[in-house]
mmCIF file of C-alpha atoms in Angstrom:
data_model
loop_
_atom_site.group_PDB
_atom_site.id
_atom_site.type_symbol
_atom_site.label_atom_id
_atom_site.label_comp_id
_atom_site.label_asym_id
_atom_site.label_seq_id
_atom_site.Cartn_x
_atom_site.Cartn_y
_atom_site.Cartn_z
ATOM 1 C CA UNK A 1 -7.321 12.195 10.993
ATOM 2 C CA UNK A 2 -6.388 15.411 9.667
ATOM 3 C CA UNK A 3 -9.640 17.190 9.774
ATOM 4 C CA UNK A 4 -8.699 21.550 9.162
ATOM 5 C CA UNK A 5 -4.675 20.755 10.269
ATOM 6 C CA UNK A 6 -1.583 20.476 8.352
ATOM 7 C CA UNK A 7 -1.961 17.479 5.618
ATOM 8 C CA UNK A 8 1.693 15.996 4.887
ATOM 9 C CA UNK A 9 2.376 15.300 1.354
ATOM 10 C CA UNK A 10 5.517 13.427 -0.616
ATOM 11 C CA UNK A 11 7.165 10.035 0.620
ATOM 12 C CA UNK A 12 8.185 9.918 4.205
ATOM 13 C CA UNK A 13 6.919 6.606 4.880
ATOM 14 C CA UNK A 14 7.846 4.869 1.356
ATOM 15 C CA UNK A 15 10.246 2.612 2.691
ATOM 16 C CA UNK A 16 8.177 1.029 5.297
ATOM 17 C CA UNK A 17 4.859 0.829 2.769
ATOM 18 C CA UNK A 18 7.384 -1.257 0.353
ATOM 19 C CA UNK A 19 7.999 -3.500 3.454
ATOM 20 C CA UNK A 20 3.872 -3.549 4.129
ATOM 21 C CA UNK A 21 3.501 -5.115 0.667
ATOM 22 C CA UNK A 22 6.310 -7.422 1.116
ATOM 23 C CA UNK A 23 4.498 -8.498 4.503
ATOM 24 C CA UNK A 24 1.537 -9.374 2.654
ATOM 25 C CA UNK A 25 3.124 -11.106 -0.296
ATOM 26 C CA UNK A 26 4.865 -13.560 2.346
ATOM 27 C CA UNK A 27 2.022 -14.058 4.467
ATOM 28 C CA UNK A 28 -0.716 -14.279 2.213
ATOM 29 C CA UNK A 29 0.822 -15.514 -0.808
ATOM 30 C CA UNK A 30 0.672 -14.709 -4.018
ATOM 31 C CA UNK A 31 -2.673 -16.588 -4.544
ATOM 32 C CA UNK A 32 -4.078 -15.370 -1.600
ATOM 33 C CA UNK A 33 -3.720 -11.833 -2.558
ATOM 34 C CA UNK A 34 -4.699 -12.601 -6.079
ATOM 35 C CA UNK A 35 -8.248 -13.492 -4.970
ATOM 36 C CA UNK A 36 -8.562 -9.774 -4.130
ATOM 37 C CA UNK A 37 -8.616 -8.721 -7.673
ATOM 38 C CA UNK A 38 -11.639 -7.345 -7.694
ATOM 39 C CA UNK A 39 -11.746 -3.989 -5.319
ATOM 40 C CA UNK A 40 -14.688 -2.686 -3.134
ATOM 41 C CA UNK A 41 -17.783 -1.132 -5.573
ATOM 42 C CA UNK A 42 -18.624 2.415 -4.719
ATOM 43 C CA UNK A 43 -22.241 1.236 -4.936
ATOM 44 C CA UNK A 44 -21.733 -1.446 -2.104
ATOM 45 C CA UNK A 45 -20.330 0.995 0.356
ATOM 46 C CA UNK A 46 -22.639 4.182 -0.855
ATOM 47 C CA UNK A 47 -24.000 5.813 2.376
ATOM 48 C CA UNK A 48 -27.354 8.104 1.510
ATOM 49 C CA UNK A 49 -28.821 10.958 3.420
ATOM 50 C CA UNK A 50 -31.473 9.152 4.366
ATOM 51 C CA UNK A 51 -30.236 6.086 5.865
ATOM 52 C CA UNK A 52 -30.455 5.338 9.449
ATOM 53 C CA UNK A 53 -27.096 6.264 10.430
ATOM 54 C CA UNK A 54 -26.813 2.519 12.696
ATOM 55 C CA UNK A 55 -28.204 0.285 10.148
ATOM 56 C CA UNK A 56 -26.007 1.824 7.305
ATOM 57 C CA UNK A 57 -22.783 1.441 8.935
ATOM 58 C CA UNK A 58 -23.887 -1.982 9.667
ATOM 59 C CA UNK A 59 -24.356 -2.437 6.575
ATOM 60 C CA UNK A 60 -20.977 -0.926 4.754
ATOM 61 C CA UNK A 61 -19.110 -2.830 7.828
ATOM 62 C CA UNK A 62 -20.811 -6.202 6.783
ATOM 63 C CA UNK A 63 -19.836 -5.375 2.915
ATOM 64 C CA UNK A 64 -15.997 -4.990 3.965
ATOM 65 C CA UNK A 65 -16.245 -7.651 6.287
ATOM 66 C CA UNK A 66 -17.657 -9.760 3.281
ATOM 67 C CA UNK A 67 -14.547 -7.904 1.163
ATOM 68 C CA UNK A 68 -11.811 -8.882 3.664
ATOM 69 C CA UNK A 69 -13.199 -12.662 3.441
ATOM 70 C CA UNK A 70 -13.866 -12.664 7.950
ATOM 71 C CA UNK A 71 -17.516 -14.713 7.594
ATOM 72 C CA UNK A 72 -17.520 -14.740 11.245
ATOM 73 C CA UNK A 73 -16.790 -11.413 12.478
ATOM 74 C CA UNK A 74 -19.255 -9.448 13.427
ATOM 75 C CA UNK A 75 -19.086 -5.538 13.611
ATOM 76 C CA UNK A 76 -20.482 -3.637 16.194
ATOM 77 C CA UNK A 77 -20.406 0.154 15.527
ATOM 78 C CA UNK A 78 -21.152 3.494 17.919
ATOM 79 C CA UNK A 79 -19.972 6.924 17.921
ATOM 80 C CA UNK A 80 -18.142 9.391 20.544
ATOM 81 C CA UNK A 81 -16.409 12.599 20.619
ATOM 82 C CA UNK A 82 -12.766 11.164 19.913
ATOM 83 C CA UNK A 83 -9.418 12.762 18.330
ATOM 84 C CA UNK A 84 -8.982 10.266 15.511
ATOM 85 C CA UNK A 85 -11.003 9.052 12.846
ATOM 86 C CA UNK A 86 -12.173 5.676 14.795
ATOM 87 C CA UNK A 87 -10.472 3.179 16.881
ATOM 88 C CA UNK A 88 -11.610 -0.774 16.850
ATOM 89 C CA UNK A 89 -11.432 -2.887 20.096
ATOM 90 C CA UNK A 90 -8.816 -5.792 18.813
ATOM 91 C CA UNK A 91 -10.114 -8.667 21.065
ATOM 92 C CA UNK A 92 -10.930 -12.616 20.402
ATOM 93 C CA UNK A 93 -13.945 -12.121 18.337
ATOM 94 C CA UNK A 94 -16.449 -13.150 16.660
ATOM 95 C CA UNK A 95 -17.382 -9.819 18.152
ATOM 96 C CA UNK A 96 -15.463 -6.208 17.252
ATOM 97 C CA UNK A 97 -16.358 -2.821 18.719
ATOM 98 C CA UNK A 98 -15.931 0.271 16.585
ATOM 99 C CA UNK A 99 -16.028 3.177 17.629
ATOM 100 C CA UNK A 100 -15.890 5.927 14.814
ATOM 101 C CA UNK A 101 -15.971 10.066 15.388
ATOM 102 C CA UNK A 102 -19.096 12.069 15.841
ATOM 103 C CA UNK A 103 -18.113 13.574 13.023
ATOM 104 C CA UNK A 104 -19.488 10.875 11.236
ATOM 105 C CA UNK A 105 -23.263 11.860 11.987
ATOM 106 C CA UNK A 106 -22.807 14.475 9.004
ATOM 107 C CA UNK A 107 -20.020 13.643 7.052
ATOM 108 C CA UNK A 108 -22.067 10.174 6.737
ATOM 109 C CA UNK A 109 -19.843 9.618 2.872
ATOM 110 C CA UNK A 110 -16.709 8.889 4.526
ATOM 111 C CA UNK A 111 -17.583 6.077 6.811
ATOM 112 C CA UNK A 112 -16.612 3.512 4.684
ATOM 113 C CA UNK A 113 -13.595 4.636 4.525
ATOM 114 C CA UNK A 114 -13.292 4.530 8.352
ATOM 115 C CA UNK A 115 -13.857 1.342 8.190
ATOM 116 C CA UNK A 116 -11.989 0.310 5.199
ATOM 117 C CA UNK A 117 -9.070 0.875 8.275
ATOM 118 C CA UNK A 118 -11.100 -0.644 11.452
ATOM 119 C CA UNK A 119 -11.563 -3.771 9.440
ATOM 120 C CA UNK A 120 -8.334 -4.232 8.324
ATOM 121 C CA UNK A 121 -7.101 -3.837 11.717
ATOM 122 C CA UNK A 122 -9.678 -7.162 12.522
ATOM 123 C CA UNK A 123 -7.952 -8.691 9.092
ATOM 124 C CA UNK A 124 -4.157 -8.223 9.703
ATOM 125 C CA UNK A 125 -5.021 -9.534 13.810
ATOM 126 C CA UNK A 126 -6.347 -12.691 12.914
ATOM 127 C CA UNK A 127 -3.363 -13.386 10.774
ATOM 128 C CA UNK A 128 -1.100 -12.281 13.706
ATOM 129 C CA UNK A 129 0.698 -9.741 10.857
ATOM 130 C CA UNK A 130 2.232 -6.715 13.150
ATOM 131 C CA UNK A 131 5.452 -4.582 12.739
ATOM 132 C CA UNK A 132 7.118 -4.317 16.334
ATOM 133 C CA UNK A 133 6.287 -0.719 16.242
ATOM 134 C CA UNK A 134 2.589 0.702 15.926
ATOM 135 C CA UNK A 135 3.370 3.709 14.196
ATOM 136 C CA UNK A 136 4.589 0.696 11.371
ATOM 137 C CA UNK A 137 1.410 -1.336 11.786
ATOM 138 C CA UNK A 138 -0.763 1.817 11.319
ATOM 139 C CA UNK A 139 1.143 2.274 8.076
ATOM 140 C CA UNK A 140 0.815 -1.686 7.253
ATOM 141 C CA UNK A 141 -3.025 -1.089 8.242
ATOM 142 C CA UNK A 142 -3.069 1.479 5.207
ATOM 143 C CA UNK A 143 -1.148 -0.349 2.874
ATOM 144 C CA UNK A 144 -2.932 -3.464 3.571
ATOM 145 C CA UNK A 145 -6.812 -1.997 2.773
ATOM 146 C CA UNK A 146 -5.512 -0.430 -0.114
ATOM 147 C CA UNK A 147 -3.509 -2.829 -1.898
ATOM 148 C CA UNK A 148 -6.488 -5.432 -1.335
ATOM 149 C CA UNK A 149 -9.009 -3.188 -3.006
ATOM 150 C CA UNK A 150 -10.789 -1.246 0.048
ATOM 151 C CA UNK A 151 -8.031 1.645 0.447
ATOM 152 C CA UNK A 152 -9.704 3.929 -2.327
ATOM 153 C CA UNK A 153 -11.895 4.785 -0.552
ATOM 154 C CA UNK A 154 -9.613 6.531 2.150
ATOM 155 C CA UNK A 155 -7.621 8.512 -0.620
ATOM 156 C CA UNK A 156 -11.577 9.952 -1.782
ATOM 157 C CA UNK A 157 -11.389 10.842 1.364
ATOM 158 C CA UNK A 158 -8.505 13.206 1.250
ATOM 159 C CA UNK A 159 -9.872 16.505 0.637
ATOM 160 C CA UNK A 160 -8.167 19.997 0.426
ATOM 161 C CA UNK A 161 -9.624 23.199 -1.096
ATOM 162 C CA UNK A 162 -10.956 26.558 0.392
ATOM 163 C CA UNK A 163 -13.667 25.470 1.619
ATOM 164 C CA UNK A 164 -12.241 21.958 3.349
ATOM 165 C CA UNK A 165 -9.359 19.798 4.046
ATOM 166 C CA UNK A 166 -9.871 16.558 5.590
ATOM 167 C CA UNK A 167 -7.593 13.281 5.029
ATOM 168 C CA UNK A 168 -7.840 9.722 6.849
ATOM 169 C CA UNK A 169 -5.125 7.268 7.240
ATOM 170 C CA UNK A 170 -1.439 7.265 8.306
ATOM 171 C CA UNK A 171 -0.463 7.625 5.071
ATOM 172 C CA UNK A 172 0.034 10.773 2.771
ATOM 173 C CA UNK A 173 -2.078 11.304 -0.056
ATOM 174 C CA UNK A 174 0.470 10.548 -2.326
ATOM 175 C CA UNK A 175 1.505 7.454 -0.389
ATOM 176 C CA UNK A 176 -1.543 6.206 -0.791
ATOM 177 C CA UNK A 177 -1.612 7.075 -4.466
ATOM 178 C CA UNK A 178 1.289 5.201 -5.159
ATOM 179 C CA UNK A 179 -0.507 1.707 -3.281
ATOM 180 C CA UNK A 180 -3.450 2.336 -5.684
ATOM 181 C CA UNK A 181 -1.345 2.019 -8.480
ATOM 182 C CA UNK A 182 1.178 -1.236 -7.334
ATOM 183 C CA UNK A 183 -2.357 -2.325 -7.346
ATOM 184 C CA UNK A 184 -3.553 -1.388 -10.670
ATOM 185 C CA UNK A 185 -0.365 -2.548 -12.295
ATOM 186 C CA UNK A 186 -1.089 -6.413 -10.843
ATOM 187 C CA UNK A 187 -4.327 -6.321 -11.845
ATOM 188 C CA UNK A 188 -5.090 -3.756 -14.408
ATOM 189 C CA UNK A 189 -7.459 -1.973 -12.611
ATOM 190 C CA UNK A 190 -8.215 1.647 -12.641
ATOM 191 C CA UNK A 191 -9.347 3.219 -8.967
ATOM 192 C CA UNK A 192 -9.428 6.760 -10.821
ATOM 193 C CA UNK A 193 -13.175 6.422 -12.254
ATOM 194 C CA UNK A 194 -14.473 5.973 -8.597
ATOM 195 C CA UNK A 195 -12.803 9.305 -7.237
ATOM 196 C CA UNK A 196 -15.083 11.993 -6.042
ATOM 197 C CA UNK A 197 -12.506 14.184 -5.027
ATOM 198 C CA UNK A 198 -10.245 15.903 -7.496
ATOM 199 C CA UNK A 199 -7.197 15.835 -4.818
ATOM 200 C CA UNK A 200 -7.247 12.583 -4.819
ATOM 201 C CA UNK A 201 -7.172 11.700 -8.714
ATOM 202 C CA UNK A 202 -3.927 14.216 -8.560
ATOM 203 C CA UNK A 203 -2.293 12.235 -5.614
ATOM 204 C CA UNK A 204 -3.198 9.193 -7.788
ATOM 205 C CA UNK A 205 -1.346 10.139 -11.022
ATOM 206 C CA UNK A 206 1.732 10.894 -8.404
ATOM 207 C CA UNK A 207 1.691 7.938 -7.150
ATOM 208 C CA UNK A 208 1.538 6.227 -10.491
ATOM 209 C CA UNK A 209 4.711 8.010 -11.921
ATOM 210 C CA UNK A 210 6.582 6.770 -8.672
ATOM 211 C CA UNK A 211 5.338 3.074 -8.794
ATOM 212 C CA UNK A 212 6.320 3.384 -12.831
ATOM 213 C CA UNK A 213 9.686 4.560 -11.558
ATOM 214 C CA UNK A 214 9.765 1.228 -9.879
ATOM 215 C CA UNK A 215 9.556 -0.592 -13.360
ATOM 216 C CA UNK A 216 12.420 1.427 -14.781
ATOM 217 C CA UNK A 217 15.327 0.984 -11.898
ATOM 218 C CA UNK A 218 18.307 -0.973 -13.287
ATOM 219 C CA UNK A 219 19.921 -3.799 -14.086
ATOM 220 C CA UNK A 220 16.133 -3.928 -15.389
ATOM 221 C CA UNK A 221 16.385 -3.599 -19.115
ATOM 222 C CA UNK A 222 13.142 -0.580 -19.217
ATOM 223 C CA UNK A 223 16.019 1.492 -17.226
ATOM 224 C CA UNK A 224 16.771 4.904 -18.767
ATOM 225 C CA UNK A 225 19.889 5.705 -20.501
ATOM 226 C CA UNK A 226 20.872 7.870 -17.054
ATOM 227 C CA UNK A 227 20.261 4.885 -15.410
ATOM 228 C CA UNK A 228 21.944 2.521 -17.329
ATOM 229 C CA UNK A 229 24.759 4.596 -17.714
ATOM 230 C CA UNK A 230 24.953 5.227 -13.444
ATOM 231 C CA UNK A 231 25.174 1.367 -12.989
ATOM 232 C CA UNK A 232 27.782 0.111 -15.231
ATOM 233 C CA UNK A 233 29.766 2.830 -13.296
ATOM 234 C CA UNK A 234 29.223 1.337 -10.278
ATOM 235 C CA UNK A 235 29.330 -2.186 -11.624
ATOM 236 C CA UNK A 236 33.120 -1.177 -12.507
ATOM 237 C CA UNK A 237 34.084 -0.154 -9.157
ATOM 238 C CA UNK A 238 32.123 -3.466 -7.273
ATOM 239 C CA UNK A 239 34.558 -5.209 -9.442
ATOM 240 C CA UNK A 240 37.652 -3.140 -8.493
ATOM 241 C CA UNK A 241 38.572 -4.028 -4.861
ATOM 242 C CA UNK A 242 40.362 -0.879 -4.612
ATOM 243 C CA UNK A 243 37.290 1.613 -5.781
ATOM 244 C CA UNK A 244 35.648 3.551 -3.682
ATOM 245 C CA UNK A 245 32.409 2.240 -2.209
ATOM 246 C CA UNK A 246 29.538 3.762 -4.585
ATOM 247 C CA UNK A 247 27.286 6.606 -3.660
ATOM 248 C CA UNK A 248 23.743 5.626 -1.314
ATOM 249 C CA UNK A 249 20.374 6.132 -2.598
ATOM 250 C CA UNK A 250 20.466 3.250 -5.049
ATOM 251 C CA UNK A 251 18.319 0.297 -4.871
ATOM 252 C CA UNK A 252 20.912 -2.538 -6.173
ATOM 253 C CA UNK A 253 23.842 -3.646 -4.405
ATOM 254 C CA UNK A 254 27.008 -5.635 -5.832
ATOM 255 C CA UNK A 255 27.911 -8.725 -3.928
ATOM 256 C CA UNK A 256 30.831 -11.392 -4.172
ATOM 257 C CA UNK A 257 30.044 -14.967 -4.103
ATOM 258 C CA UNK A 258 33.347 -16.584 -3.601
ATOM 259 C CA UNK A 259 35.009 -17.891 -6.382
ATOM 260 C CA UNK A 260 31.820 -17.197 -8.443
ATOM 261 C CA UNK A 261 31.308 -14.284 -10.568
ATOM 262 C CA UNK A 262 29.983 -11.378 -8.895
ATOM 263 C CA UNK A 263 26.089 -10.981 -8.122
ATOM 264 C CA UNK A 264 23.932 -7.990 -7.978
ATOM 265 C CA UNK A 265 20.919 -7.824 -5.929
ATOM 266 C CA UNK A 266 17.754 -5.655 -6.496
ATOM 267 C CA UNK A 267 13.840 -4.928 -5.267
ATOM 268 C CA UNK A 268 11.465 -6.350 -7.058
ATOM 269 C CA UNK A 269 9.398 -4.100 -8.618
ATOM 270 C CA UNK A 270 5.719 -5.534 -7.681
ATOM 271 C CA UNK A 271 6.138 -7.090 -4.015
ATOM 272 C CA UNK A 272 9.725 -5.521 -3.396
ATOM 273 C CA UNK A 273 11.233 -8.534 -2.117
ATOM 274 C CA UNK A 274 14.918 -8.534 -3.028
ATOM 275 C CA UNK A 275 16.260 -10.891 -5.827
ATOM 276 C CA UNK A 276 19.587 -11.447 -6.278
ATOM 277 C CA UNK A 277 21.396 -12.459 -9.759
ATOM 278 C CA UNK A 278 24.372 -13.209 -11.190
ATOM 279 C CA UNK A 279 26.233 -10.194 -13.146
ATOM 280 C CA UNK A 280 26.346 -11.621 -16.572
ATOM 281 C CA UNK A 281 24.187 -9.766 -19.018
ATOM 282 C CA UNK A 282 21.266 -10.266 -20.240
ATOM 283 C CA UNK A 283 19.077 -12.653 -17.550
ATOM 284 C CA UNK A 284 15.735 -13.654 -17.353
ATOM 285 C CA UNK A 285 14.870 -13.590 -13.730
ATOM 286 C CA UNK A 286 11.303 -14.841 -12.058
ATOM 287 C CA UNK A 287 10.585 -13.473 -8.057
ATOM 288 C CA UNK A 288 9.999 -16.330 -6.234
ATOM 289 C CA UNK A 289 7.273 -14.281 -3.849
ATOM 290 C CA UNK A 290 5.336 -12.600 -6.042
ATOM 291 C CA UNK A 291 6.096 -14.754 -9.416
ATOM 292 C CA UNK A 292 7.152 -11.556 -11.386
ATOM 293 C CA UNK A 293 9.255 -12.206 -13.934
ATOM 294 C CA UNK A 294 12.251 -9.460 -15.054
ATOM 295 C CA UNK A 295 14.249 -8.676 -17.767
ATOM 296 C CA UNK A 296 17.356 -7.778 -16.792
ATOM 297 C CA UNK A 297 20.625 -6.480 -18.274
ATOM 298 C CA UNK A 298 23.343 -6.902 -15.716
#
């Protein structure tokens, strides 16, 4: 929790959120994740000044439990002086202990998106989904709650003016941005008309023109001309064993396959599992996780 520190911005993390989807795709599957197409309602998570302060975050834990589809897990919340934003105990259930910040006794609006984490750590341990290391699982934890529709909440969160600055999660606000929209481009929903905080409606439009950018990444056929133009270079020298071996930073590779003709291999641009295709021009090409299907010009 960055609560008056330093808030990172950009992309340092991108490459392990693409994995954190991926995760989910293959473990869930795509019908699995497809029943969260409806995200978390600002009105079932609303936290008023007068609530009790126990009963309500009861009450927003029961609504994500009843979100994250866990009928028989059963929330139990208190609050301590602590560093980070909360911490859940992960044991056998049906029983969880959260703790969340004292912080919380005022800034009452941003429980739920506490939670929105605590849960989701509950979620991804009953399905026994992990990275080895836990900085990676935090960041799976993140990408997890927000691709599934409770994640919005921690990007309202994120606030940073004269007055404040305050963000939850492992991610950066513009990490988090670019989740939200993967998301809205699956199901066509827009997270934007339930932001309270202006920072985070910016980090959202970010994110959005980097998740587009995903779209237009040759041999896709919605590639730019630059693009275009940058991979039948390289597709020349993959097919000149003599050329030198083309520049890093793209996101297809060339492949042989024996006496067949050579292949080219890509990310998909929804659940960024890799598909590879033969190089042969136009191909129709469906992702086998996530069912996508691509037009491609190889």
């Amino acid at each position: 929790m960055a609560n008056g520190g330093p808030v990172e911005h950009g992309y340092p993390h991108l490459d392990m959120v693409r994995a954190s989807i991926t995760a989910l795709y293959r473990r869930l599957s795509y019908d699995t994740v497809h029943t969260f197409a409806a995200s978390v309602a600002p009105a079932d998570v609303a936290f008023a000044d007068g609530d009790d302060l126990y009963l309500g975050a009861q009450r927003v834990a029961r609504e994500l439990v009843r979100h994250y589809r866990l009928p028989d897990a059963r929330m139990i919340i208190s609050f301590r002086e602590m560093t980070h934003a909360a911490n859940v105990e992960l044991a056998a259930g049906p029983e969880y202990f959260i703790e969340l910040n004292d912080r919380f006794r005022v800034h009452r609006r941003d429980i739920g998106a506490a939670l929105a984490h605590e849960v989701m750590h509950v979620y991804l341990h009953r399905l026994g989904l992990s990275f080895p290391r836990t900085p990676d699982t935090e960041i799976l934890t993140d990408t997890a709650a927000t691709y599934l529709g409770a994640g919005w909440l921690l990007l309202d969160a994120y606030r940073e003016d004269d007055a404040s600055l305050q963000k939850f999660g492992y991610l950066t606000p513009e990490e988090f941005g670019y989740v939200l929209a993967k998301r809205a481009l699956v199901f066509g929903e827009d997270p934007s008309v339930w932001f309270t905080s202006p920072q985070a409606y910016t980090a959202y439009t970010k994110g959005m023109a980097t998740a587009r950018g995903d779209e237009r990444q040759p041999p896709l056929t919605a590639a730019g001309w630059a693009g275009r133009r940058r991979y039948a270079k390289d597709r020349r020298h993959a097919q000149d064993p003599h050329a030198p071996v083309p520049r890093p930073g793209v996101p297809y590779t060339f492949t042989p396959d024996g006496r067949s003709p050579l292949r080219v291999s890509f990310p998909c641009p929804t659940c960024h599992q890799r598909i590879r295709v033969p190089v042969r021009g136009r191909v129709r090409a469906r992702c086998t996780l996530c069912g996508t299907v691509l037009e491609c010009d190889t």
